[in-house]
Amino acid sequence: RRVLFRSLPPLLPVPLIPDVDAKTEEKKPEEKKPEENKTEDNKIANLCKPQPCSFQERFYAHLDFLYWAAQGPHVVPLLTTGPTTSALGVSAVLGNPDTHVLFGDQRMLNSFRPGFRIDLGCWLDDDGTLGISERFFFLGTASHGLSGGSDGSQVLAIPLILASPGQFPGTVTYPLPQPFLTPTVIPGLGTPLQQAAYIGYPNLIRGTFSVDTSTNFLGGNIDLRHVMTRAQNGRLEFFGGYRTLYLSDTLNESFDAATFDSNGPLGPRVMGYDSWRTRNQFHGAELGMLLTKMHGRCSFQVETSLAMGVTVSDMDVNQTRTSGTTTTQSPVYQVGGSDTTNFFGVVPEVGLKL
């Protein structure tokens, strides 16, 4: 027994058998939860979705300063001059090569002028996709005039279209006495309708005149708006509704003339006043599109629209001629009238706003 036990090797510690369930597993990277993976995508997607409007965002107002130019009216010749050596009835008559037009015979009031435009609106839903807007603009009145006179050393005349007998009640063929209106006879053609009413002629007639013209332009519209698409840096809107425009032109002319000699006024004396006024008002339906783009703190808008409807055009004319002495006057004729015309109108518009 002793030999047996002595021959046994010394006892060594026996390692424990590892448990299969306690095996060490390699650490794997933690996977993000699905909700966390979509966080960034949701942020981008939410920018493209309509967001609920706060009270401040539901209502809006914009005020713009305008500096526009509009095509002005074409003004007929209203004041002429000619050589002092030409006879009455020839000098300063339109069609004479020596005649010069001092006022009119061209398109006027074409210069730039200031104005303003105001936009008001509100969104009808919380998403800011359906709304209503109203716009009004006014372009400042433009005017141009000329006033003066002749002391009897220059030729000044106002071109007139003479009335035929019976054209206006109570008028005669030549509604101003001579020498203020001296008929011109053209060989083979007779007496033309256009003549010159003299308010200045050397050593015979002297007088004063005043002429002015003005124009103004305004308009507005009310539309229903719908946002079709919206992205992080802009949106696209379509709108439609009612549009109106108003354009008015006015022309006034007056003169006062009397004959004279070296001793002073002789008489007769003539005075005249002419007034023309046109009013054009457009009423129609419009459709349009508005594209808004944003880049940082900058933005720009492109707007295009087309309106179709009816234009109502009114014209008023008033003319007065008075003749007499330097102390007493009596009407030669007074005439006034108006005319209204309706026609189809189309108003296209393209605008860029930065």
CSV table of C-alpha atoms in Angstrom, one decimal:
chain,number,residue,atom,x,y,z
A,1,ARG,CA,0.0,0.0,0.0
A,2,ARG,CA,2.7,2.4,0.8
A,3,VAL,CA,4.4,1.8,-2.4
A,4,LEU,CA,1.2,2.2,-4.2
A,5,PHE,CA,0.4,5.5,-2.7
A,6,ARG,CA,3.9,6.7,-3.1
A,7,SER,CA,3.8,6.0,-6.8
A,8,LEU,CA,0.9,8.2,-7.3
A,9,PRO,CA,1.7,11.5,-8.7
A,10,PRO,CA,1.0,14.5,-6.6
A,11,LEU,CA,-2.5,15.8,-6.7
A,12,LEU,CA,-3.0,18.8,-8.9
A,13,PRO,CA,-5.9,21.2,-8.7
A,14,VAL,CA,-8.6,20.1,-11.0
A,15,PRO,CA,-9.9,22.9,-13.2
A,16,LEU,CA,-13.7,23.4,-13.1
A,17,ILE,CA,-15.6,22.5,-16.2
A,18,PRO,CA,-17.0,25.6,-17.6
A,19,ASP,CA,-20.8,25.9,-17.9
A,20,VAL,CA,-22.0,25.9,-21.4
A,21,ASP,CA,-24.6,28.6,-20.5
A,22,ALA,CA,-21.9,30.8,-19.1
A,23,LYS,CA,-19.7,31.0,-22.3
A,24,THR,CA,-18.4,34.4,-22.9
A,25,GLU,CA,-20.1,35.9,-26.0
A,26,GLU,CA,-18.5,38.5,-28.2
A,27,LYS,CA,-19.9,41.9,-27.8
A,28,LYS,CA,-21.9,43.0,-30.8
A,29,PRO,CA,-22.5,46.7,-31.7
A,30,GLU,CA,-25.8,47.8,-30.3
A,31,GLU,CA,-28.4,48.3,-33.0
A,32,LYS,CA,-30.4,51.5,-32.9
A,33,LYS,CA,-34.0,51.3,-32.3
A,34,PRO,CA,-36.1,51.8,-35.3
A,35,GLU,CA,-37.5,55.0,-33.9
A,36,GLU,CA,-34.0,56.4,-33.4
A,37,ASN,CA,-33.0,55.5,-37.0
A,38,LYS,CA,-35.9,57.5,-38.4
A,39,THR,CA,-35.2,60.6,-36.4
A,40,GLU,CA,-33.2,62.4,-39.1
A,41,ASP,CA,-35.6,61.3,-41.8
A,42,ASN,CA,-38.6,62.5,-39.8
A,43,LYS,CA,-37.0,65.9,-39.3
A,44,ILE,CA,-36.5,66.3,-43.1
A,45,ALA,CA,-40.0,65.0,-43.8
A,46,ASN,CA,-41.6,67.3,-41.2
A,47,LEU,CA,-40.1,70.3,-43.0
A,48,CYS,CA,-42.0,69.4,-46.1
A,49,LYS,CA,-45.3,68.9,-44.3
A,50,PRO,CA,-47.6,71.8,-43.5
A,51,GLN,CA,-47.1,73.0,-40.0
A,52,PRO,CA,-49.9,74.3,-37.8
A,53,CYS,CA,-50.2,78.1,-38.0
A,54,SER,CA,-49.8,80.2,-35.0
A,55,PHE,CA,-52.0,83.4,-34.6
A,56,GLN,CA,-49.1,85.5,-36.0
A,57,GLU,CA,-48.7,83.2,-39.0
A,58,ARG,CA,-52.4,82.9,-39.8
A,59,PHE,CA,-52.7,86.7,-40.6
A,60,TYR,CA,-50.2,88.6,-42.6
A,61,ALA,CA,-49.7,92.1,-44.2
A,62,HIS,CA,-47.1,93.5,-46.6
A,63,LEU,CA,-46.5,97.0,-47.7
A,64,ASP,CA,-44.4,97.7,-50.8
A,65,PHE,CA,-43.0,100.9,-52.2
A,66,LEU,CA,-43.5,101.2,-56.0
A,67,TYR,CA,-41.6,103.1,-58.6
A,68,TRP,CA,-43.3,102.4,-61.8
A,69,ALA,CA,-43.8,103.9,-65.3
A,70,ALA,CA,-47.0,103.7,-67.3
A,71,GLN,CA,-47.7,104.6,-70.8
A,72,GLY,CA,-49.4,108.0,-70.8
A,73,PRO,CA,-52.1,109.4,-73.1
A,74,HIS,CA,-51.4,110.7,-76.6
A,75,VAL,CA,-52.2,114.4,-76.4
A,76,VAL,CA,-53.4,116.2,-79.6
A,77,PRO,CA,-51.8,119.5,-80.6
A,78,LEU,CA,-53.1,122.2,-78.2
A,79,LEU,CA,-50.8,125.2,-78.7
A,80,THR,CA,-49.0,126.3,-81.8
A,81,THR,CA,-46.9,129.1,-83.1
A,82,GLY,CA,-45.7,130.4,-86.5
A,83,PRO,CA,-43.8,133.1,-88.2
A,84,THR,CA,-45.0,136.7,-87.6
A,85,THR,CA,-44.7,137.4,-91.3
A,86,SER,CA,-47.5,135.0,-92.3
A,87,ALA,CA,-51.1,136.2,-92.6
A,88,LEU,CA,-53.9,135.5,-90.3
A,89,GLY,CA,-55.5,132.1,-91.1
A,90,VAL,CA,-52.1,130.8,-92.3
A,91,SER,CA,-49.6,131.3,-89.5
A,92,ALA,CA,-49.7,128.7,-86.8
A,93,VAL,CA,-52.2,126.5,-88.7
A,94,LEU,CA,-51.5,122.8,-88.5
A,95,GLY,CA,-50.3,121.4,-91.7
A,96,ASN,CA,-48.3,124.5,-92.5
A,97,PRO,CA,-44.6,123.6,-92.7
A,98,ASP,CA,-43.7,126.8,-90.7
A,99,THR,CA,-46.0,125.8,-87.8
A,100,HIS,CA,-44.4,124.5,-84.6
A,101,VAL,CA,-46.4,122.7,-81.9
A,102,LEU,CA,-45.6,124.0,-78.4
A,103,PHE,CA,-47.8,121.6,-76.4
A,104,GLY,CA,-49.1,118.2,-77.4
A,105,ASP,CA,-48.8,116.1,-80.6
A,106,GLN,CA,-47.0,113.4,-78.6
A,107,ARG,CA,-47.5,110.8,-75.9
A,108,MET,CA,-47.0,112.4,-72.4
A,109,LEU,CA,-46.7,111.4,-68.8
A,110,ASN,CA,-44.5,108.4,-69.5
A,111,SER,CA,-42.0,109.0,-66.7
A,112,PHE,CA,-41.5,106.9,-63.5
A,113,ARG,CA,-43.5,107.9,-60.5
A,114,PRO,CA,-43.8,106.6,-56.9
A,115,GLY,CA,-46.7,104.6,-55.5
A,116,PHE,CA,-47.5,101.9,-52.9
A,117,ARG,CA,-49.0,98.4,-52.8
A,118,ILE,CA,-50.5,96.7,-49.7
A,119,ASP,CA,-51.3,93.0,-49.3
A,120,LEU,CA,-53.5,91.6,-46.6
A,121,GLY,CA,-54.5,88.0,-46.1
A,122,CYS,CA,-55.1,85.1,-43.7
A,123,TRP,CA,-54.9,81.3,-43.8
A,124,LEU,CA,-58.2,79.5,-43.3
A,125,ASP,CA,-56.8,76.2,-42.0
A,126,ASP,CA,-54.2,75.3,-39.4
A,127,ASP,CA,-51.9,73.8,-42.0
A,128,GLY,CA,-51.6,77.1,-43.9
A,129,THR,CA,-52.5,75.6,-47.3
A,130,LEU,CA,-55.8,77.4,-48.0
A,131,GLY,CA,-56.2,81.1,-47.6
A,132,ILE,CA,-57.7,84.4,-48.8
A,133,SER,CA,-55.8,87.5,-49.8
A,134,GLU,CA,-56.6,91.1,-50.9
A,135,ARG,CA,-54.3,93.5,-52.7
A,136,PHE,CA,-54.5,97.2,-53.5
A,137,PHE,CA,-52.1,99.4,-55.3
A,138,PHE,CA,-51.9,103.1,-56.3
A,139,LEU,CA,-49.6,104.8,-58.7
A,140,GLY,CA,-49.1,108.5,-57.9
A,141,THR,CA,-50.8,111.0,-60.2
A,142,ALA,CA,-48.6,112.3,-63.0
A,143,SER,CA,-49.3,115.7,-64.5
A,144,HIS,CA,-47.8,118.2,-66.9
A,145,GLY,CA,-48.9,121.7,-67.9
A,146,LEU,CA,-48.0,124.9,-69.6
A,147,SER,CA,-49.3,128.4,-69.1
A,148,GLY,CA,-48.3,131.8,-70.5
A,149,GLY,CA,-49.4,134.4,-73.1
A,150,SER,CA,-48.5,136.7,-75.8
A,151,ASP,CA,-48.1,140.5,-75.5
A,152,GLY,CA,-48.9,141.0,-79.1
A,153,SER,CA,-45.4,140.5,-80.5
A,154,GLN,CA,-45.6,136.7,-81.1
A,155,VAL,CA,-48.0,134.4,-82.8
A,156,LEU,CA,-49.8,132.0,-80.5
A,157,ALA,CA,-52.8,129.9,-81.5
A,158,ILE,CA,-55.0,127.0,-80.3
A,159,PRO,CA,-56.0,124.5,-83.0
A,160,LEU,CA,-59.7,124.0,-83.1
A,161,ILE,CA,-62.0,121.6,-84.8
A,162,LEU,CA,-64.9,123.7,-86.1
A,163,ALA,CA,-68.5,122.7,-85.7
A,164,SER,CA,-70.6,122.4,-88.7
A,165,PRO,CA,-74.0,124.1,-88.8
A,166,GLY,CA,-76.5,122.1,-86.7
A,167,GLN,CA,-73.8,119.8,-85.2
A,168,PHE,CA,-74.3,121.5,-81.9
A,169,PRO,CA,-77.6,123.2,-81.0
A,170,GLY,CA,-77.3,127.0,-81.2
A,171,THR,CA,-73.8,127.0,-82.8
A,172,VAL,CA,-72.7,128.6,-86.1
A,173,THR,CA,-70.2,127.5,-88.6
A,174,TYR,CA,-67.4,129.5,-87.0
A,175,PRO,CA,-68.1,130.0,-83.3
A,176,LEU,CA,-65.4,132.7,-82.8
A,177,PRO,CA,-65.5,136.1,-84.4
A,178,GLN,CA,-62.8,137.5,-86.6
A,179,PRO,CA,-59.9,138.2,-86.3
A,180,PHE,CA,-59.5,135.5,-83.6
A,181,LEU,CA,-60.7,132.9,-86.1
A,182,THR,CA,-59.9,133.7,-89.7
A,183,PRO,CA,-61.0,130.8,-92.0
A,184,THR,CA,-58.4,129.4,-94.3
A,185,VAL,CA,-59.6,128.5,-97.8
A,186,ILE,CA,-57.6,125.8,-99.5
A,187,PRO,CA,-57.9,125.9,-103.3
A,188,GLY,CA,-60.0,122.9,-104.5
A,189,LEU,CA,-60.8,121.8,-101.0
A,190,GLY,CA,-62.6,124.7,-99.5
A,191,THR,CA,-62.5,125.5,-95.8
A,192,PRO,CA,-61.0,122.8,-93.6
A,193,LEU,CA,-62.5,121.9,-90.3
A,194,GLN,CA,-59.2,122.5,-88.4
A,195,GLN,CA,-58.5,126.2,-87.9
A,196,ALA,CA,-56.3,128.3,-85.5
A,197,ALA,CA,-57.9,130.4,-82.8
A,198,TYR,CA,-55.4,133.2,-82.2
A,199,ILE,CA,-54.5,134.4,-78.7
A,200,GLY,CA,-51.5,136.3,-80.0
A,201,TYR,CA,-50.7,138.1,-83.2
A,202,PRO,CA,-48.4,141.0,-83.8
A,203,ASN,CA,-50.0,144.5,-83.3
A,204,LEU,CA,-53.5,143.0,-83.2
A,205,ILE,CA,-54.2,140.3,-80.6
A,206,ARG,CA,-52.8,139.5,-77.2
A,207,GLY,CA,-53.9,137.1,-74.6
A,208,THR,CA,-53.2,134.3,-72.1
A,209,PHE,CA,-53.5,130.5,-72.1
A,210,SER,CA,-53.3,127.6,-69.8
A,211,VAL,CA,-53.2,123.9,-70.6
A,212,ASP,CA,-52.6,120.8,-68.4
A,213,THR,CA,-53.0,117.0,-68.6
A,214,SER,CA,-52.9,114.4,-65.8
A,215,THR,CA,-53.3,110.7,-65.3
A,216,ASN,CA,-53.6,108.2,-62.5
A,217,PHE,CA,-53.7,104.5,-62.2
A,218,LEU,CA,-54.9,102.2,-59.4
A,219,GLY,CA,-56.3,98.7,-58.9
A,220,GLY,CA,-56.8,95.7,-56.7
A,221,ASN,CA,-57.9,92.1,-56.4
A,222,ILE,CA,-59.2,89.6,-54.0
A,223,ASP,CA,-58.2,85.9,-54.4
A,224,LEU,CA,-58.5,82.4,-52.9
A,225,ARG,CA,-55.1,80.9,-52.5
A,226,HIS,CA,-54.0,77.2,-52.3
A,227,VAL,CA,-50.5,75.9,-51.5
A,228,MET,CA,-49.9,73.0,-53.9
A,229,THR,CA,-46.4,72.0,-52.8
A,230,ARG,CA,-44.1,73.0,-50.0
A,231,ALA,CA,-40.4,72.2,-49.5
A,232,GLN,CA,-37.7,73.2,-47.1
A,233,ASN,CA,-36.7,76.2,-49.2
A,234,GLY,CA,-39.9,77.3,-50.9
A,235,ARG,CA,-43.4,76.7,-52.0
A,236,LEU,CA,-45.8,76.9,-55.0
A,237,GLU,CA,-49.2,78.5,-54.7
A,238,PHE,CA,-52.1,78.9,-57.2
A,239,PHE,CA,-54.7,81.6,-56.8
A,240,GLY,CA,-57.9,82.8,-58.5
A,241,GLY,CA,-60.5,85.5,-57.9
A,242,TYR,CA,-61.7,89.0,-58.9
A,243,ARG,CA,-59.5,91.8,-60.3
A,244,THR,CA,-60.2,95.5,-61.1
A,245,LEU,CA,-58.1,98.3,-62.6
A,246,TYR,CA,-58.8,102.0,-63.0
A,247,LEU,CA,-57.1,104.4,-65.4
A,248,SER,CA,-58.1,108.0,-65.7
A,249,ASP,CA,-56.8,110.7,-68.1
A,250,THR,CA,-57.8,114.4,-67.9
A,251,LEU,CA,-57.0,117.3,-70.3
A,252,ASN,CA,-57.9,120.9,-69.6
A,253,GLU,CA,-57.4,124.0,-71.7
A,254,SER,CA,-58.4,127.7,-71.3
A,255,PHE,CA,-57.6,130.9,-73.1
A,256,ASP,CA,-58.5,134.6,-72.9
A,257,ALA,CA,-57.7,137.0,-75.8
A,258,ALA,CA,-58.6,140.5,-76.9
A,259,THR,CA,-57.7,142.8,-79.8
A,260,PHE,CA,-55.7,146.0,-79.1
A,261,ASP,CA,-53.8,148.8,-80.8
A,262,SER,CA,-51.3,151.4,-79.6
A,263,ASN,CA,-54.0,153.0,-77.4
A,264,GLY,CA,-54.9,149.8,-75.6
A,265,PRO,CA,-57.7,147.2,-75.8
A,266,LEU,CA,-60.2,147.6,-78.6
A,267,GLY,CA,-62.5,144.6,-78.3
A,268,PRO,CA,-64.0,142.2,-78.9
A,269,ARG,CA,-62.7,139.8,-76.3
A,270,VAL,CA,-63.0,136.0,-76.5
A,271,MET,CA,-62.6,133.4,-73.8
A,272,GLY,CA,-62.7,129.6,-74.0
A,273,TYR,CA,-62.5,126.5,-71.8
A,274,ASP,CA,-62.2,122.9,-73.0
A,275,SER,CA,-62.2,119.8,-70.8
A,276,TRP,CA,-61.8,116.2,-71.8
A,277,ARG,CA,-61.9,113.3,-69.3
A,278,THR,CA,-61.6,109.6,-69.9
A,279,ARG,CA,-62.2,106.8,-67.4
A,280,ASN,CA,-61.4,103.2,-68.1
A,281,GLN,CA,-62.3,100.5,-65.5
A,282,PHE,CA,-61.6,96.8,-65.9
A,283,HIS,CA,-63.6,94.1,-64.1
A,284,GLY,CA,-62.7,90.5,-64.6
A,285,ALA,CA,-61.7,87.1,-63.2
A,286,GLU,CA,-58.0,86.1,-62.8
A,287,LEU,CA,-56.0,83.0,-62.4
A,288,GLY,CA,-52.3,83.0,-61.3
A,289,MET,CA,-49.3,81.2,-59.8
A,290,LEU,CA,-46.9,82.3,-57.1
A,291,LEU,CA,-43.5,80.6,-56.6
A,292,THR,CA,-41.5,81.5,-53.5
A,293,LYS,CA,-37.9,80.5,-53.0
A,294,MET,CA,-35.7,81.1,-50.0
A,295,HIS,CA,-31.9,80.9,-49.6
A,296,GLY,CA,-30.7,81.8,-46.1
A,297,ARG,CA,-31.9,85.2,-45.3
A,298,CYS,CA,-32.8,86.0,-48.9
A,299,SER,CA,-35.9,85.2,-50.8
A,300,PHE,CA,-37.5,85.9,-54.1
A,301,GLN,CA,-41.0,85.5,-55.6
A,302,VAL,CA,-42.1,85.0,-59.2
A,303,GLU,CA,-45.8,85.8,-59.8
A,304,THR,CA,-47.7,85.4,-63.0
A,305,SER,CA,-51.4,85.9,-63.7
A,306,LEU,CA,-53.9,86.4,-66.4
A,307,ALA,CA,-57.2,88.3,-66.0
A,308,MET,CA,-60.1,88.4,-68.5
A,309,GLY,CA,-63.2,90.5,-68.3
A,310,VAL,CA,-65.0,93.7,-69.4
A,311,THR,CA,-63.5,97.2,-69.8
A,312,VAL,CA,-65.9,100.1,-69.3
A,313,SER,CA,-64.7,103.2,-71.1
A,314,ASP,CA,-66.3,106.6,-70.3
A,315,MET,CA,-65.5,109.9,-72.0
A,316,ASP,CA,-66.8,113.4,-70.9
A,317,VAL,CA,-66.4,116.5,-73.1
A,318,ASN,CA,-67.2,120.1,-72.1
A,319,GLN,CA,-66.5,123.2,-74.3
A,320,THR,CA,-67.4,126.8,-73.7
A,321,ARG,CA,-66.8,129.9,-75.9
A,322,THR,CA,-67.6,133.4,-74.7
A,323,SER,CA,-67.4,136.6,-76.7
A,324,GLY,CA,-68.0,140.2,-76.0
A,325,THR,CA,-66.1,143.3,-75.0
A,326,THR,CA,-63.6,143.8,-72.3
A,327,THR,CA,-66.4,144.5,-69.8
A,328,THR,CA,-69.3,142.4,-71.1
A,329,GLN,CA,-69.4,138.8,-72.4
A,330,SER,CA,-72.1,136.5,-73.8
A,331,PRO,CA,-71.8,132.8,-74.6
A,332,VAL,CA,-71.1,131.9,-78.2
A,333,TYR,CA,-71.7,128.3,-77.5
A,334,GLN,CA,-71.6,125.7,-74.8
A,335,VAL,CA,-71.6,122.0,-75.4
A,336,GLY,CA,-71.1,119.0,-73.3
A,337,GLY,CA,-71.6,115.3,-73.7
A,338,SER,CA,-70.5,111.9,-72.6
A,339,ASP,CA,-70.1,108.5,-74.2
A,340,THR,CA,-69.7,104.9,-72.8
A,341,THR,CA,-68.2,101.9,-74.5
A,342,ASN,CA,-67.8,98.4,-73.3
A,343,PHE,CA,-65.3,95.9,-74.7
A,344,PHE,CA,-63.6,92.7,-73.9
A,345,GLY,CA,-60.3,93.1,-72.1
A,346,VAL,CA,-57.3,90.9,-71.2
A,347,VAL,CA,-54.7,91.8,-68.5
A,348,PRO,CA,-51.6,89.7,-68.3
A,349,GLU,CA,-49.0,90.3,-65.5
A,350,VAL,CA,-45.6,89.0,-64.7
A,351,GLY,CA,-43.7,90.2,-61.5
A,352,LEU,CA,-40.5,89.5,-59.7
A,353,LYS,CA,-40.0,90.4,-56.1
A,354,LEU,CA,-36.7,90.2,-54.2
